[in-house]
């Protein structure tokens, strides 16, 4: 299974996937890393000799034009699966339509709890005693897609955003590596999952 990974930041989840995929027994291969900005995570792609591309969001005069360029860059690699792993940008509907259902996302909360870009901060603000990590199929909503894997993560009384996120990420990575393996092995049928999922309310 060939995989394209899209990031915006440190790419620690990307690195975990690169390390897993370095094992010849792992049934998936990362073929390209893309980002919407100069992501620190590009360093991991370089280290593993994986090509990368950048489609800077600020260079485009609309989300749709940015998305169209992103999608065409992705198409060059003809990936079997697109993994959003720390891409901090909502994809235009056209991009989701281009790649669905072969596009999954990692999220640092126990969806449907705490969707959106500040999941860790929101869990702390809500004084939650537990949160989680989720891997979902990307649909047209914001973190509303069908859940492929998720696991609870405890919140400790003296947690701040950094310590809580640091506890969530290893769980996210484990779930992501396992979901990609299951897709590659044919144990997880994304078409079937998408077919059984109601589209998000408009
Ligand atoms: C991850 O927790 C991801 O779910 C969230 O942002 C974080 C990205 O971390 N959207 P990294 O860039 O993989 O280190």
PDB file of C-alpha atoms in Angstrom, residues 31-126:
ATOM      1  CA  UNK A  31       5.994   7.467  -0.848  1.00  0.00           C
ATOM      2  CA  UNK A  32       5.720  11.207  -0.272  1.00  0.00           C
ATOM      3  CA  UNK A  33       5.307  13.818   2.458  1.00  0.00           C
ATOM      4  CA  UNK A  34       3.406  17.019   1.753  1.00  0.00           C
ATOM      5  CA  UNK A  35       2.752  20.169   3.771  1.00  0.00           C
ATOM      6  CA  UNK A  36       0.925  23.473   3.569  1.00  0.00           C
ATOM      7  CA  UNK A  37       3.941  25.341   4.979  1.00  0.00           C
ATOM      8  CA  UNK A  38       7.640  24.919   5.755  1.00  0.00           C
ATOM      9  CA  UNK A  39       6.961  22.096   8.242  1.00  0.00           C
ATOM     10  CA  UNK A  40       9.718  20.987  10.631  1.00  0.00           C
ATOM     11  CA  UNK A  41       8.568  17.457   9.857  1.00  0.00           C
ATOM     12  CA  UNK A  42      10.186  17.649   6.402  1.00  0.00           C
ATOM     13  CA  UNK A  43      13.437  16.804   8.189  1.00  0.00           C
ATOM     14  CA  UNK A  44      12.066  13.318   8.960  1.00  0.00           C
ATOM     15  CA  UNK A  45      11.219  12.762   5.290  1.00  0.00           C
ATOM     16  CA  UNK A  46      14.738  13.808   4.289  1.00  0.00           C
ATOM     17  CA  UNK A  47      16.295  11.516   6.898  1.00  0.00           C
ATOM     18  CA  UNK A  48      14.326   8.567   5.506  1.00  0.00           C
ATOM     19  CA  UNK A  49      14.981   9.567   1.903  1.00  0.00           C
ATOM     20  CA  UNK A  50      11.301  10.196   1.179  1.00  0.00           C
ATOM     21  CA  UNK A  51      10.423  12.898  -1.385  1.00  0.00           C
ATOM     22  CA  UNK A  52       8.367  15.849  -0.196  1.00  0.00           C
ATOM     23  CA  UNK A  53       6.425  18.769  -1.581  1.00  0.00           C
ATOM     24  CA  UNK A  54       5.076  21.983  -0.149  1.00  0.00           C
ATOM     25  CA  UNK A  55       1.955  23.837  -1.260  1.00  0.00           C
ATOM     26  CA  UNK A  56       2.096  27.042   0.798  1.00  0.00           C
ATOM     27  CA  UNK A  57      -1.422  28.057   1.764  1.00  0.00           C
ATOM     28  CA  UNK A  58      -0.473  31.747   1.783  1.00  0.00           C
ATOM     29  CA  UNK A  59       0.642  31.628  -1.854  1.00  0.00           C
ATOM     30  CA  UNK A  60      -2.929  31.046  -3.042  1.00  0.00           C
ATOM     31  CA  UNK A  61      -5.819  33.480  -3.166  1.00  0.00           C
ATOM     32  CA  UNK A  62      -8.387  30.906  -2.110  1.00  0.00           C
ATOM     33  CA  UNK A  63      -8.646  27.677  -0.145  1.00  0.00           C
ATOM     34  CA  UNK A  64     -10.090  26.058  -3.227  1.00  0.00           C
ATOM     35  CA  UNK A  65      -7.100  26.974  -5.422  1.00  0.00           C
ATOM     36  CA  UNK A  66      -4.717  25.849  -2.704  1.00  0.00           C
ATOM     37  CA  UNK A  67      -6.620  22.569  -2.433  1.00  0.00           C
ATOM     38  CA  UNK A  68      -6.589  22.029  -6.194  1.00  0.00           C
ATOM     39  CA  UNK A  69      -2.802  22.377  -6.273  1.00  0.00           C
ATOM     40  CA  UNK A  70      -2.430  20.109  -3.238  1.00  0.00           C
ATOM     41  CA  UNK A  71      -4.611  17.459  -4.863  1.00  0.00           C
ATOM     42  CA  UNK A  72      -2.708  17.624  -8.146  1.00  0.00           C
ATOM     43  CA  UNK A  73       0.637  17.322  -6.344  1.00  0.00           C
ATOM     44  CA  UNK A  74      -0.731  14.293  -4.492  1.00  0.00           C
ATOM     45  CA  UNK A  75      -1.955  12.759  -7.756  1.00  0.00           C
ATOM     46  CA  UNK A  76       1.601  12.720  -9.133  1.00  0.00           C
ATOM     47  CA  UNK A  77       2.384   9.993  -6.558  1.00  0.00           C
ATOM     48  CA  UNK A  78      -0.867   8.064  -7.089  1.00  0.00           C
ATOM     49  CA  UNK A  79      -0.972   7.063  -3.400  1.00  0.00           C
ATOM     50  CA  UNK A  80      -3.372   4.312  -2.315  1.00  0.00           C
ATOM     51  CA  UNK A  81      -3.959   6.209   0.935  1.00  0.00           C
ATOM     52  CA  UNK A  82      -3.605   9.791   2.150  1.00  0.00           C
ATOM     53  CA  UNK A  83      -2.862  10.244   5.858  1.00  0.00           C
ATOM     54  CA  UNK A  84      -3.438  13.633   7.478  1.00  0.00           C
ATOM     55  CA  UNK A  85      -1.126  13.621  10.456  1.00  0.00           C
ATOM     56  CA  UNK A  86      -0.968  17.050  12.003  1.00  0.00           C
ATOM     57  CA  UNK A  87      -2.172  18.873   8.893  1.00  0.00           C
ATOM     58  CA  UNK A  88      -3.580  21.978  10.524  1.00  0.00           C
ATOM     59  CA  UNK A  89      -5.715  23.062   7.586  1.00  0.00           C
ATOM     60  CA  UNK A  90      -9.272  22.200   6.591  1.00  0.00           C
ATOM     61  CA  UNK A  91      -9.393  20.567   3.177  1.00  0.00           C
ATOM     62  CA  UNK A  92     -11.808  22.019   0.608  1.00  0.00           C
ATOM     63  CA  UNK A  93     -14.727  19.745  -0.280  1.00  0.00           C
ATOM     64  CA  UNK A  94     -13.212  19.120  -3.743  1.00  0.00           C
ATOM     65  CA  UNK A  95     -10.056  17.625  -2.193  1.00  0.00           C
ATOM     66  CA  UNK A  96     -12.073  15.369   0.114  1.00  0.00           C
ATOM     67  CA  UNK A  97     -14.143  14.325  -2.903  1.00  0.00           C
ATOM     68  CA  UNK A  98     -10.963  13.603  -4.919  1.00  0.00           C
ATOM     69  CA  UNK A  99      -9.526  11.257  -2.269  1.00  0.00           C
ATOM     70  CA  UNK A 100     -12.415   9.944  -0.172  1.00  0.00           C
ATOM     71  CA  UNK A 101     -12.593   7.348   1.189  1.00  0.00           C
ATOM     72  CA  UNK A 102      -8.818   6.804   0.944  1.00  0.00           C
ATOM     73  CA  UNK A 103      -8.038   9.656   3.310  1.00  0.00           C
ATOM     74  CA  UNK A 104      -7.711   9.296   7.090  1.00  0.00           C
ATOM     75  CA  UNK A 105      -6.868  11.742   9.865  1.00  0.00           C
ATOM     76  CA  UNK A 106      -5.434  11.537  13.361  1.00  0.00           C
ATOM     77  CA  UNK A 107      -7.012  13.661  16.084  1.00  0.00           C
ATOM     78  CA  UNK A 108      -5.823  14.149  19.680  1.00  0.00           C
ATOM     79  CA  UNK A 109      -9.218  13.622  21.353  1.00  0.00           C
ATOM     80  CA  UNK A 110     -11.853  10.922  21.813  1.00  0.00           C
ATOM     81  CA  UNK A 111     -14.178  12.055  18.977  1.00  0.00           C
ATOM     82  CA  UNK A 112     -16.882  13.167  18.865  1.00  0.00           C
ATOM     83  CA  UNK A 113     -15.537  14.925  21.965  1.00  0.00           C
ATOM     84  CA  UNK A 114     -13.398  18.025  21.285  1.00  0.00           C
ATOM     85  CA  UNK A 115     -13.329  18.278  17.482  1.00  0.00           C
ATOM     86  CA  UNK A 116     -11.375  21.056  15.790  1.00  0.00           C
ATOM     87  CA  UNK A 117      -7.938  22.565  15.914  1.00  0.00           C
ATOM     88  CA  UNK A 118      -7.588  22.962  19.712  1.00  0.00           C
ATOM     89  CA  UNK A 119      -8.657  19.550  20.987  1.00  0.00           C
ATOM     90  CA  UNK A 120      -6.049  19.284  23.736  1.00  0.00           C
ATOM     91  CA  UNK A 121      -6.617  22.811  25.011  1.00  0.00           C
ATOM     92  CA  UNK A 122     -10.408  22.264  24.891  1.00  0.00           C
ATOM     93  CA  UNK A 123     -10.184  19.088  26.969  1.00  0.00           C
ATOM     94  CA  UNK A 124      -8.225  20.949  29.646  1.00  0.00           C
ATOM     95  CA  UNK A 125     -10.627  23.901  29.525  1.00  0.00           C
ATOM     96  CA  UNK A 126     -13.520  21.483  30.010  1.00  0.00           C
TER      97      UNK A 126
END
